[in-house]
mmCIF file of C-alpha atoms and ligand atoms in Angstrom:
data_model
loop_
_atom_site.group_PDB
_atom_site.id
_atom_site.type_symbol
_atom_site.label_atom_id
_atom_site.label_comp_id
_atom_site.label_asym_id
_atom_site.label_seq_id
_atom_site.Cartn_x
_atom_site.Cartn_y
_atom_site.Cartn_z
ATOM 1 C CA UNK A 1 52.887 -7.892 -223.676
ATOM 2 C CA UNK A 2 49.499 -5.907 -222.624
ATOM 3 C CA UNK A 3 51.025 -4.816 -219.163
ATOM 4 C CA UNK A 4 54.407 -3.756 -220.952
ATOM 5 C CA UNK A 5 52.809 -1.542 -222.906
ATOM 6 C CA UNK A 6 50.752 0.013 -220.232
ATOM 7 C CA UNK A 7 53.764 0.639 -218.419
ATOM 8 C CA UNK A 8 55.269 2.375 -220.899
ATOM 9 C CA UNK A 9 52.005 4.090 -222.121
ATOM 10 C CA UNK A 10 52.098 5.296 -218.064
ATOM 11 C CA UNK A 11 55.655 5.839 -218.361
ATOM 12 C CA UNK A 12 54.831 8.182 -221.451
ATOM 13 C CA UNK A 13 51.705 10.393 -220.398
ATOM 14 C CA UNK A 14 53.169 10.730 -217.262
ATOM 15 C CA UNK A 15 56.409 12.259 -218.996
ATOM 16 C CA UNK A 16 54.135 14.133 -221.408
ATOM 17 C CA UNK A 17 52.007 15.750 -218.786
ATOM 18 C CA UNK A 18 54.606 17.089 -216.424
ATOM 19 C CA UNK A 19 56.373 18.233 -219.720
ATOM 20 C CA UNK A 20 53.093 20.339 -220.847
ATOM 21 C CA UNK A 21 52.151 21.476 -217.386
ATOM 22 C CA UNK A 22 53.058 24.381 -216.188
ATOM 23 C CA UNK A 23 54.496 25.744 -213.591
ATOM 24 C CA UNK A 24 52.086 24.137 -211.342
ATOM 25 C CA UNK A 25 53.736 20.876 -210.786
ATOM 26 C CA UNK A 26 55.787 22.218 -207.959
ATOM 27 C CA UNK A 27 54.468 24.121 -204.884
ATOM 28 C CA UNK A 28 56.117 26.788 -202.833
ATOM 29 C CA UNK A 29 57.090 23.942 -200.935
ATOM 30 C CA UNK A 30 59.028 22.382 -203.373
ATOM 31 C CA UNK A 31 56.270 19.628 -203.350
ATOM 32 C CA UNK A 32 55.185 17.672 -206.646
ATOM 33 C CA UNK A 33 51.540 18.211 -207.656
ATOM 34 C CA UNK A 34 49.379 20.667 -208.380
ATOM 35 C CA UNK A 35 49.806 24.124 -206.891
ATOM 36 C CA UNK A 36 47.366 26.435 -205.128
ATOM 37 C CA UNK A 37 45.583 29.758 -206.604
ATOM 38 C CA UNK A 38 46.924 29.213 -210.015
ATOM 39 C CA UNK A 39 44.428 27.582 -212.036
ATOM 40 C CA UNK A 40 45.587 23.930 -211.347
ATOM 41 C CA UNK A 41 44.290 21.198 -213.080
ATOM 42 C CA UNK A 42 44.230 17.848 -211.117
ATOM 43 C CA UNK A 43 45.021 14.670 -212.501
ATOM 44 C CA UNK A 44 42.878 11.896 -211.471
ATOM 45 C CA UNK A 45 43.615 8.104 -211.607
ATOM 46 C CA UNK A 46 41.263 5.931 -212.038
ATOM 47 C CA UNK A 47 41.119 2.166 -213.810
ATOM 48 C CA UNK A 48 37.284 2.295 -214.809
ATOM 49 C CA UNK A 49 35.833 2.848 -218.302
ATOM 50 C CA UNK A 50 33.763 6.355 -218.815
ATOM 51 C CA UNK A 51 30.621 4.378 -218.854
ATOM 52 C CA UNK A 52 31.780 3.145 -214.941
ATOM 53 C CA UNK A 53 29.519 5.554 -212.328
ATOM 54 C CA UNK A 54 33.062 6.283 -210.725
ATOM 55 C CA UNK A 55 34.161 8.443 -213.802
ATOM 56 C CA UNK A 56 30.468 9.863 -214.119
ATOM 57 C CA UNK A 57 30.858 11.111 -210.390
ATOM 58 C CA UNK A 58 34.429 12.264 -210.595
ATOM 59 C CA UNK A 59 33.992 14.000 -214.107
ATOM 60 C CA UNK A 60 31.164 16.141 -212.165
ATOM 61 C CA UNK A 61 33.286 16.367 -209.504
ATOM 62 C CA UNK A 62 35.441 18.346 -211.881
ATOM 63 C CA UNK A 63 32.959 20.792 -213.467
ATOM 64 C CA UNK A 64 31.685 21.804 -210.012
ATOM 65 C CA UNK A 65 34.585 22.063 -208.598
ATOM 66 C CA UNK A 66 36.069 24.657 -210.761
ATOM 67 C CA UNK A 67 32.708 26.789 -211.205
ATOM 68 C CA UNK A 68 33.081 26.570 -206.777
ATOM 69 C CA UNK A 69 36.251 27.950 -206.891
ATOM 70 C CA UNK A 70 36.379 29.952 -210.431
ATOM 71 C CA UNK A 71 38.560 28.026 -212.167
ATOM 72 C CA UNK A 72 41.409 28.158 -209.329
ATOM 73 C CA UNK A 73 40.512 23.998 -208.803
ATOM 74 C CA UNK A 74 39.302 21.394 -211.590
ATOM 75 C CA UNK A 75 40.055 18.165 -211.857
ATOM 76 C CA UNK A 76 41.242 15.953 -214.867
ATOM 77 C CA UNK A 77 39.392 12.288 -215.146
ATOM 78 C CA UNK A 78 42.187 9.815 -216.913
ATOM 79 C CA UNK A 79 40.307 6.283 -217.427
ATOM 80 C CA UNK A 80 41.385 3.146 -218.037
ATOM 81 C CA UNK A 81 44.521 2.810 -216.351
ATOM 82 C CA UNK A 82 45.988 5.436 -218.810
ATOM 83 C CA UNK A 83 48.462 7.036 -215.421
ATOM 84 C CA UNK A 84 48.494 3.091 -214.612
ATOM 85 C CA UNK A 85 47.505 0.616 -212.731
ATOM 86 C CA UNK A 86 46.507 1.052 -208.904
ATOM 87 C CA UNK A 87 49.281 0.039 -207.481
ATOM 88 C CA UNK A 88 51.768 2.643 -209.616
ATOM 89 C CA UNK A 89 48.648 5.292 -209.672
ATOM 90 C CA UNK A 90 49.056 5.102 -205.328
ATOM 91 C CA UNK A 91 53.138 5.381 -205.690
ATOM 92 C CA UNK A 92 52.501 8.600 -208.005
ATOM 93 C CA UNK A 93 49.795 10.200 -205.896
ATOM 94 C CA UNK A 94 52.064 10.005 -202.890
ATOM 95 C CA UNK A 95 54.820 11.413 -204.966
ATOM 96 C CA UNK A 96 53.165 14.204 -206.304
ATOM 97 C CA UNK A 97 53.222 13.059 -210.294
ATOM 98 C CA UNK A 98 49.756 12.432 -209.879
ATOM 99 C CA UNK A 99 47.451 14.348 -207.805
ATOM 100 C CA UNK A 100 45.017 12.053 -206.506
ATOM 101 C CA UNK A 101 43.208 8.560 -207.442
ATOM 102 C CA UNK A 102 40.791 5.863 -206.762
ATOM 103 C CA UNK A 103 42.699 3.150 -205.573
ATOM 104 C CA UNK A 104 40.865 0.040 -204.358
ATOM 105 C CA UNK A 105 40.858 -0.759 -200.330
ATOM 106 C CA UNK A 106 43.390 -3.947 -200.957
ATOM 107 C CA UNK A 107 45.983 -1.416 -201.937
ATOM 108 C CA UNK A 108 46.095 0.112 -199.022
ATOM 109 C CA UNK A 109 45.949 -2.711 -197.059
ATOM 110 C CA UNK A 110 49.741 -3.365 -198.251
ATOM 111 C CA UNK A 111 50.659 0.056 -196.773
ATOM 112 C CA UNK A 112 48.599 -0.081 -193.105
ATOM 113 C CA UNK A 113 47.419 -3.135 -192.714
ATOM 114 C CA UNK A 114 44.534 -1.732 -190.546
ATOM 115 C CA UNK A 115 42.571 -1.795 -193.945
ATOM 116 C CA UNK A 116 42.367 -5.098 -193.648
ATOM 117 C CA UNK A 117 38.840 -4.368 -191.358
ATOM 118 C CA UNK A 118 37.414 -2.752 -194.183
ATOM 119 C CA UNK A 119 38.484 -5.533 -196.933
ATOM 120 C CA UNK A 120 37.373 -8.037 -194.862
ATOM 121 C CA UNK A 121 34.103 -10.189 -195.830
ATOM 122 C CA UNK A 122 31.362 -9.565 -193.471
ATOM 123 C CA UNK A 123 32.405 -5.750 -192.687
ATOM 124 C CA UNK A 124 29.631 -4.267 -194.208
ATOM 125 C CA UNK A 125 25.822 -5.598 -194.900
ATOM 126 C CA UNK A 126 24.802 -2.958 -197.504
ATOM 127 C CA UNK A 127 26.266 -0.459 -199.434
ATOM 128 C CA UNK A 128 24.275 1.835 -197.291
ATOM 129 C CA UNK A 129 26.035 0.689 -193.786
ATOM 130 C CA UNK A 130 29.285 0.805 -195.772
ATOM 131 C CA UNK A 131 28.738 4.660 -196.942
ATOM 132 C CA UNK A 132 28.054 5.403 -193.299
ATOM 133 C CA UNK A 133 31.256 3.465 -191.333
ATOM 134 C CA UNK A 134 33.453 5.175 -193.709
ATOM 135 C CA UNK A 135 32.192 8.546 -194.013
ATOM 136 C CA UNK A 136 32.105 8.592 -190.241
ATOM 137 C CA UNK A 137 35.231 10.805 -189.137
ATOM 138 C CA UNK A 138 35.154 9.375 -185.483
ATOM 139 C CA UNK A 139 35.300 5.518 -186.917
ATOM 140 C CA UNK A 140 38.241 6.455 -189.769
ATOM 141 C CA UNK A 141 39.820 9.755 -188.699
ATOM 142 C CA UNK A 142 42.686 7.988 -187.394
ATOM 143 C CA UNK A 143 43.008 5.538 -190.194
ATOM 144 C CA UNK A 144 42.722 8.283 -192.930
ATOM 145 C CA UNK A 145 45.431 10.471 -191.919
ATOM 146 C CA UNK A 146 47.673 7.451 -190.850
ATOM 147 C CA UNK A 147 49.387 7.076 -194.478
ATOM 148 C CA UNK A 148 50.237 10.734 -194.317
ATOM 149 C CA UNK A 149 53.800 11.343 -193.178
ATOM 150 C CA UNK A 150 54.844 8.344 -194.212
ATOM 151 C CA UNK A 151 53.374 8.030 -197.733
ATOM 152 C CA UNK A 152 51.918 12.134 -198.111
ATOM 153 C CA UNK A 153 48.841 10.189 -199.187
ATOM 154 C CA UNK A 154 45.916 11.781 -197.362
ATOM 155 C CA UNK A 155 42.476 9.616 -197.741
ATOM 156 C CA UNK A 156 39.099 11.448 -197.964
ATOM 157 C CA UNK A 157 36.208 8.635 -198.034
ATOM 158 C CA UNK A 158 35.058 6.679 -200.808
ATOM 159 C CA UNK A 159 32.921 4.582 -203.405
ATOM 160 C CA UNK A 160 31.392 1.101 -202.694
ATOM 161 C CA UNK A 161 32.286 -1.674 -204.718
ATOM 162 C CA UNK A 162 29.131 -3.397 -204.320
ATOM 163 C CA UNK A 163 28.913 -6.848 -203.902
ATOM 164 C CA UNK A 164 31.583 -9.153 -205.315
ATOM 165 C CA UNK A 165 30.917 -12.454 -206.932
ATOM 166 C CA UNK A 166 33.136 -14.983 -208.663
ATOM 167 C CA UNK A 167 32.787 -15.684 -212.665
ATOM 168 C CA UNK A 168 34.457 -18.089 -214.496
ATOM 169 C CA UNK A 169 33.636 -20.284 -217.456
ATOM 170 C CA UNK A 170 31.295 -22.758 -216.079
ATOM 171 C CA UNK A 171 28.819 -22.456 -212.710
ATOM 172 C CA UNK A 172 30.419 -22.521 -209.189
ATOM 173 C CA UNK A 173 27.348 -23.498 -207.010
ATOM 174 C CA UNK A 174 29.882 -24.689 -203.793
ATOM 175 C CA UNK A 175 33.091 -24.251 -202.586
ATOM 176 C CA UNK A 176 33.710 -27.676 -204.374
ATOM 177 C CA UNK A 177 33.261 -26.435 -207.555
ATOM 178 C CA UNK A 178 36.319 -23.844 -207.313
ATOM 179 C CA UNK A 179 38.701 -27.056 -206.803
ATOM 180 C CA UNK A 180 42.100 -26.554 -209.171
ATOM 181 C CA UNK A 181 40.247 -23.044 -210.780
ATOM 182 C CA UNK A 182 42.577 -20.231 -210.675
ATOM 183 C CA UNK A 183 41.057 -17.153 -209.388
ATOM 184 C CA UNK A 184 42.148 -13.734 -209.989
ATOM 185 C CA UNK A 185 42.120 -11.502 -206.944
ATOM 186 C CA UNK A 186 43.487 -8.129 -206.200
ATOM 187 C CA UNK A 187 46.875 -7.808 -204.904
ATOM 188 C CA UNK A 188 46.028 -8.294 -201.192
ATOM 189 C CA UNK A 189 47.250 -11.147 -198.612
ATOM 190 C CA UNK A 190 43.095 -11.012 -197.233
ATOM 191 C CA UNK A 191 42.299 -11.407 -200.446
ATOM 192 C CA UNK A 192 43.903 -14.268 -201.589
ATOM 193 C CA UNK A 193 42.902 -16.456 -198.331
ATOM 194 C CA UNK A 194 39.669 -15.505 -199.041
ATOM 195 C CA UNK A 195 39.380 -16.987 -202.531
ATOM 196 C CA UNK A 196 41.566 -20.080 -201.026
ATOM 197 C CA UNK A 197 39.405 -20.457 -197.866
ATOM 198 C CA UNK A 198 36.618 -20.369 -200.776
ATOM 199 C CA UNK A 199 38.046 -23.255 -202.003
ATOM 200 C CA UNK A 200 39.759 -21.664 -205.526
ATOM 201 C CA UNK A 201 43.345 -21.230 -206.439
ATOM 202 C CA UNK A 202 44.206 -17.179 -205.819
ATOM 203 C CA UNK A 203 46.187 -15.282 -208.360
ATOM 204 C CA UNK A 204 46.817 -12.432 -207.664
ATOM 205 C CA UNK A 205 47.269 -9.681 -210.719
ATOM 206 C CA UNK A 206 46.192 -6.170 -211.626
ATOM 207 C CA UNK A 207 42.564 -5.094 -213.077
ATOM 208 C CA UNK A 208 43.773 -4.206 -216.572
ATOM 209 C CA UNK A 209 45.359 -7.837 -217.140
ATOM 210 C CA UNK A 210 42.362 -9.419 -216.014
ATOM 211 C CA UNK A 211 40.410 -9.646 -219.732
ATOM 212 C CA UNK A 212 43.374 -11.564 -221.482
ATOM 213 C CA UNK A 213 44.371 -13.416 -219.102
ATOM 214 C CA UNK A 214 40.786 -14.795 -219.066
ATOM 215 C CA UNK A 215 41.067 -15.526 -222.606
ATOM 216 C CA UNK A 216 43.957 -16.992 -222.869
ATOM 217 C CA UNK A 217 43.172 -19.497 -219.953
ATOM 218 C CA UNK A 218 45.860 -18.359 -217.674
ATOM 219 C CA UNK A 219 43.245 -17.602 -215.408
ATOM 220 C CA UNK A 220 39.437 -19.855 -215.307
ATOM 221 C CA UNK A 221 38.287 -16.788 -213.379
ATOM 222 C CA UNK A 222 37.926 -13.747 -211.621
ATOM 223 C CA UNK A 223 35.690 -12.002 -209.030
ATOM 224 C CA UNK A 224 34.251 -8.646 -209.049
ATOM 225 C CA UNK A 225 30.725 -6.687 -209.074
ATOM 226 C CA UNK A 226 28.183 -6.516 -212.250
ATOM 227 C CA UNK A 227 29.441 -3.433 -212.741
ATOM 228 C CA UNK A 228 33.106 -3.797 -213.740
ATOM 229 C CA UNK A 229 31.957 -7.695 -214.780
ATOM 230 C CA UNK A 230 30.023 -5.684 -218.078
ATOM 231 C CA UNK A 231 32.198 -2.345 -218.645
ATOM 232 C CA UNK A 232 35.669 -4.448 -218.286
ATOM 233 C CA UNK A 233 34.143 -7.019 -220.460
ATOM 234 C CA UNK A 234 35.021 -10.001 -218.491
ATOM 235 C CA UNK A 235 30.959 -11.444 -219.074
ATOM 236 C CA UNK A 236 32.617 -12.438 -222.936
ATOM 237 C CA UNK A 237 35.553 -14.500 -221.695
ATOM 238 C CA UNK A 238 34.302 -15.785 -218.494
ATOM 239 C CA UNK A 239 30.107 -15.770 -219.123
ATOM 240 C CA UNK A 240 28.697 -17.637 -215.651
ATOM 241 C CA UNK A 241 28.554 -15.207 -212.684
ATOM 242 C CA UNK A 242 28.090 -17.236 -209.799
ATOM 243 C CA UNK A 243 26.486 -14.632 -206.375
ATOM 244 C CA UNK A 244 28.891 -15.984 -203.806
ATOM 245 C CA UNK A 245 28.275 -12.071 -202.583
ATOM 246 C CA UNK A 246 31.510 -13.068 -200.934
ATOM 247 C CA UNK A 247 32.109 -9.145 -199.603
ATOM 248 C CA UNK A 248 30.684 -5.582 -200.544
ATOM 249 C CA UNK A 249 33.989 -3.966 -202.031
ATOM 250 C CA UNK A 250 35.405 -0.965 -201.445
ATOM 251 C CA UNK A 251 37.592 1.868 -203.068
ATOM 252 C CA UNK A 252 38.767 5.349 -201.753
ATOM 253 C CA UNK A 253 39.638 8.469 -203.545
ATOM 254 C CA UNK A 254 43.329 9.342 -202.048
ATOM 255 C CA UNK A 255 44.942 12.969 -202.585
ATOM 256 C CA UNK A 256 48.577 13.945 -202.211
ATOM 257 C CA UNK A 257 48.842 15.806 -198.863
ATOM 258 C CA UNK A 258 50.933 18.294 -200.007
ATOM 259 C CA UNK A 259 48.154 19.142 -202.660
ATOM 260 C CA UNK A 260 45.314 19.336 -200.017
ATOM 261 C CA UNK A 261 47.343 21.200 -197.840
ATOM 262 C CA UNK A 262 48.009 24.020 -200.379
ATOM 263 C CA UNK A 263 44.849 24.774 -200.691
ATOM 264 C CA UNK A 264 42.989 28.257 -199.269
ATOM 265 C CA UNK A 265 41.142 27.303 -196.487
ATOM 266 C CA UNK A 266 37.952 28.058 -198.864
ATOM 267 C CA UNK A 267 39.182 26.187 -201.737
ATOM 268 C CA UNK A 268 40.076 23.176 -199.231
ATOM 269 C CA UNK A 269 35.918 23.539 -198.103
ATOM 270 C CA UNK A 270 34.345 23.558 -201.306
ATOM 271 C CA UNK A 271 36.356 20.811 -202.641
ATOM 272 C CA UNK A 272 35.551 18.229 -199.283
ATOM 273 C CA UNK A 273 32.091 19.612 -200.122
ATOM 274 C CA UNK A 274 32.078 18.715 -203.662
ATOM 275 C CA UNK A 275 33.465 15.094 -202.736
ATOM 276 C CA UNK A 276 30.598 15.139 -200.464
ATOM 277 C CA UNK A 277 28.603 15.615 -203.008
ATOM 278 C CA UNK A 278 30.372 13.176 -205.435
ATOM 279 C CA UNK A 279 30.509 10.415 -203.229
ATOM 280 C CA UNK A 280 26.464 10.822 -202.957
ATOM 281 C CA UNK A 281 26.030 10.858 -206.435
ATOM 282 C CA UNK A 282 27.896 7.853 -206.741
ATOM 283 C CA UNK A 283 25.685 5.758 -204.870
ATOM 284 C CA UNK A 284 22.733 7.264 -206.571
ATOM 285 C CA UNK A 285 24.324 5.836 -209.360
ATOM 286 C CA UNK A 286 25.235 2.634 -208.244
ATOM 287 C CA UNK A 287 22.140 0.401 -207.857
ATOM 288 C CA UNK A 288 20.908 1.643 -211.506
ATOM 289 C CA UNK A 289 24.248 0.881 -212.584
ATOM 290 C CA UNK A 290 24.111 -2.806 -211.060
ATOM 291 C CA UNK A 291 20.633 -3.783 -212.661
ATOM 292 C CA UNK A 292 21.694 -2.001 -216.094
ATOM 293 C CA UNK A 293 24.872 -4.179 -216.186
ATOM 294 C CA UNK A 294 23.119 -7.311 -215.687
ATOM 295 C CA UNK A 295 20.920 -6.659 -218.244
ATOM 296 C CA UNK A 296 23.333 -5.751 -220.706
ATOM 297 C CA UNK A 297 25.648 -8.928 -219.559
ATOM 298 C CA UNK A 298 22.510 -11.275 -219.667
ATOM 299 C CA UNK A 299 22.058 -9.945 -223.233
ATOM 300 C CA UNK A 300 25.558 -10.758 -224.325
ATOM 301 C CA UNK A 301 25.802 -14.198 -223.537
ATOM 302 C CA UNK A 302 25.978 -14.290 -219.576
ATOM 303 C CA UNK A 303 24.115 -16.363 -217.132
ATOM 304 C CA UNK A 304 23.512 -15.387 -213.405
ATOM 305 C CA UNK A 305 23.875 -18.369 -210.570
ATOM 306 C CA UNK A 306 22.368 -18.917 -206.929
ATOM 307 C CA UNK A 307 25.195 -20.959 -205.383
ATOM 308 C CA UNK A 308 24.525 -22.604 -201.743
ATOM 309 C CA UNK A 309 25.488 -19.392 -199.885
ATOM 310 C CA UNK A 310 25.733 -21.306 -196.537
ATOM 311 C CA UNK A 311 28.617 -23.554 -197.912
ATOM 312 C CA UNK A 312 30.503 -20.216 -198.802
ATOM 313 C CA UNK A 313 29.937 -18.446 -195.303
ATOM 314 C CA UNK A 314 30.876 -21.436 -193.654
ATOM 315 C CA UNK A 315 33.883 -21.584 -195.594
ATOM 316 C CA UNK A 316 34.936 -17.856 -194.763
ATOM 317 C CA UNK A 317 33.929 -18.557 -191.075
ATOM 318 C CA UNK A 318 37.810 -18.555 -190.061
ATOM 319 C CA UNK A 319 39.309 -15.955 -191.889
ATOM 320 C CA UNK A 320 38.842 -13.092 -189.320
ATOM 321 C CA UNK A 321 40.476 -14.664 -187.066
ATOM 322 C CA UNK A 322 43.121 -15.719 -189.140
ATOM 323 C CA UNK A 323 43.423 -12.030 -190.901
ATOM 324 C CA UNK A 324 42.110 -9.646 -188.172
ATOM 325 C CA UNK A 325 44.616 -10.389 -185.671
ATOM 326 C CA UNK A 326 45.588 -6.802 -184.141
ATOM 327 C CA UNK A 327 43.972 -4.631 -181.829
ATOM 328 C CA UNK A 328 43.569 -2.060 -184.280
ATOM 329 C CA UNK A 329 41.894 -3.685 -187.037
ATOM 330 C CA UNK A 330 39.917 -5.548 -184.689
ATOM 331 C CA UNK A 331 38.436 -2.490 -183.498
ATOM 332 C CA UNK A 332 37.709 -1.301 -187.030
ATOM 333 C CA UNK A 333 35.972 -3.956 -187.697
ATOM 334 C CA UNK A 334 33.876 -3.907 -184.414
ATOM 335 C CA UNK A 335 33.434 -0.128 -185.142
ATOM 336 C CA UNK A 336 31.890 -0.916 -188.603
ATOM 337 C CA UNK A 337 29.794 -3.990 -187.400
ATOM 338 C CA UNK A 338 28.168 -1.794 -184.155
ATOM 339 C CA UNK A 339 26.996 0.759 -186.956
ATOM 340 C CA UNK A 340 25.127 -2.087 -188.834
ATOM 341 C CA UNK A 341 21.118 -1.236 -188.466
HETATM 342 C C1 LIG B 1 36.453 -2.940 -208.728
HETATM 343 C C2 LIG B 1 36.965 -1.685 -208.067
HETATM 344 C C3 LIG B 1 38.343 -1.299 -208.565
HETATM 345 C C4 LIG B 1 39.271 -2.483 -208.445
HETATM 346 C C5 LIG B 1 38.699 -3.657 -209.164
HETATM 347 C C6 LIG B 1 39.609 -4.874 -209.072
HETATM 348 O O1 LIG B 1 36.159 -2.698 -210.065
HETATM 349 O O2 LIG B 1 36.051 -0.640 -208.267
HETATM 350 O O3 LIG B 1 38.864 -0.233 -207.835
HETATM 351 O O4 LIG B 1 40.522 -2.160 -208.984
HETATM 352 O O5 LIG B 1 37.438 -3.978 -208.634
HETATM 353 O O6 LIG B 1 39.110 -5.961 -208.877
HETATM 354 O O7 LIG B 1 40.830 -4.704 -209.196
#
């Protein structure tokens, strides 16, 4: 019921927005998206709440952004799903109905598997290291441009997750205690042999269904950071979060090509500046964002759990081998573990 009328609420703003936009859906390339040098207003999908640092960062991304360029560039925040869920807001962004989005690394994972590297647990130590490998154009040049001609989705860095943990109803202290619990993940192969090599039952399903289907016990539980744990709400249906730390998460802000390309060459610098900028600000915001969510979830209801973090390494011992089996996304991988320290 919830996700039909999401898809039609997409459906609907999507269908309202190109009706009141102007002229600037379509370039002088007969692309979809926002044109150059007339004022454009990007449209920004994202599946956070306002309160979520993402929409903080982006929101600010906006305001500069048009006082850098005079009001030639700004950029339009939509929360909550409201151009859908990640896996529509991607389709749009590559075909120009939507101008960019955050989209979560799992997603693209289903387009170039190389992702993969960068989903995988034990790619990244810290948020820190993570900022670094994928900020660093010799490590990800490649991999950024590679859904390009084939998807016009260009990829320009991105926001940590933080470190994911599972929550469900009752403590999981080993990989014993998952046994028969279905697990939501996100919709990612990786991802659901991780929660199975972790013991659990994967189910995979979009971040906007995960709340109800907590509560109405088609799932026993999820896994995310603090952060979306509090602003989605999950800490009332699903109150023990249990620190597997299973994986430091990670989501990228994605831009139609066609849209990046029409820019002035000094538009195109101050806005790579100002997501230079953004993506800083972002982690500024993050680790204030993590402690302020736990005490806000501890002080409606939750409880935080040490689990035997030994049991769950060993248990996700095999699944680089298992997941990581080309050249390529080995040597992501290996890329992002020789920048550790
Ligand atoms: C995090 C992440 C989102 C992602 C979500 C999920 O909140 O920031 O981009 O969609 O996890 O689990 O689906």
């Amino acid at each position: 019921m919830r996700k039909h009328t999401l898809a039609v609420t997409a459906a609907f703003s999507i269908l309202a927005l190109s009706a009141c936009g102007s002229g600037d859906t379509t370039d002088s390339t007969g692309a979809a998206g926002a044109g150059a040098g007339d004022g454009a207003d990007m449209r920004l999908a994202l599946n956070q709440t306002e309160e979520h640092p993402s929409f903080i960062a982006l929101d600010n991304f906006g305001t500069r952004l048009s006082e850098e360029t005079d009001g030639r560039y700004s950029i339009e925040v939509y929360p909550n799903e409201e151009l859908g869920a990640q896996a529509e807001a991607l389709q749009y962004v590559g075909d120009g109905s939507v101008d960019m989005g955050i989209v979560s690394g799992t997603q693209l994972e289903n387009l170039n598997d190389d992702f993969a590297a960068f989903n995988m647990p034990g790619a990244f130590d810290s948020v820190e290291h993570q900022m670094n490998v994928i900020h660093d154009e010799e490590i990800v040049g490649e991999l950024y441009a590679s859904l390009e001609e084939s998807n016009n989705v260009t990829i320009l860095g991105g926001f940590t997750q933080g470190t994911r943990s599972i929550y469900s109803d009752a403590p999981v202290e080993t990989p014993g205690d998952l046994a028969g619990l279905k697990i939501r993940v996100q919709e990612s192969p990786l991802h659901i042999g991780m929660i199975e090599a972790m013991g659990g039952s994967a189910t995979p399903m979009a971040f906007g269904e995960v709340y109800t289907a907590l509560q109405s016990g088609v799932l026993d539980g999820a896994e995310n950071n603090e952060v979306s744990y509090f602003t989605q709400k999950h800490f009332e249906v699903a109150p023990f979060y249990s620190r597997t730390n299973h994986l430091v998460g990670l989501d990228y802000l994605i831009i139609n090509t066609d849209v990046l390309n029409g820019m002035s060459e000094e538009d195109r610098q101050a806005f790579l500046d100002g997501w230079t900028a953004t993506h800083e600000e972002h982690t500024e915001l993050w680790a204030a964002a993590t402690e302020q969510a736990i005490t806000d979830a501890e002080a409606g209801g939750a409880t935080f759990v040490e689990v035997d973090a030994a049991a769950f390494s060993e248990a996700l011992s095999t699944l680089q081998d298992e997941f990581l089996t080309t050249d390529s996304q080995k040597a992501l991988f290996e890329a992002s573990r020789s920048a550790a320290n």
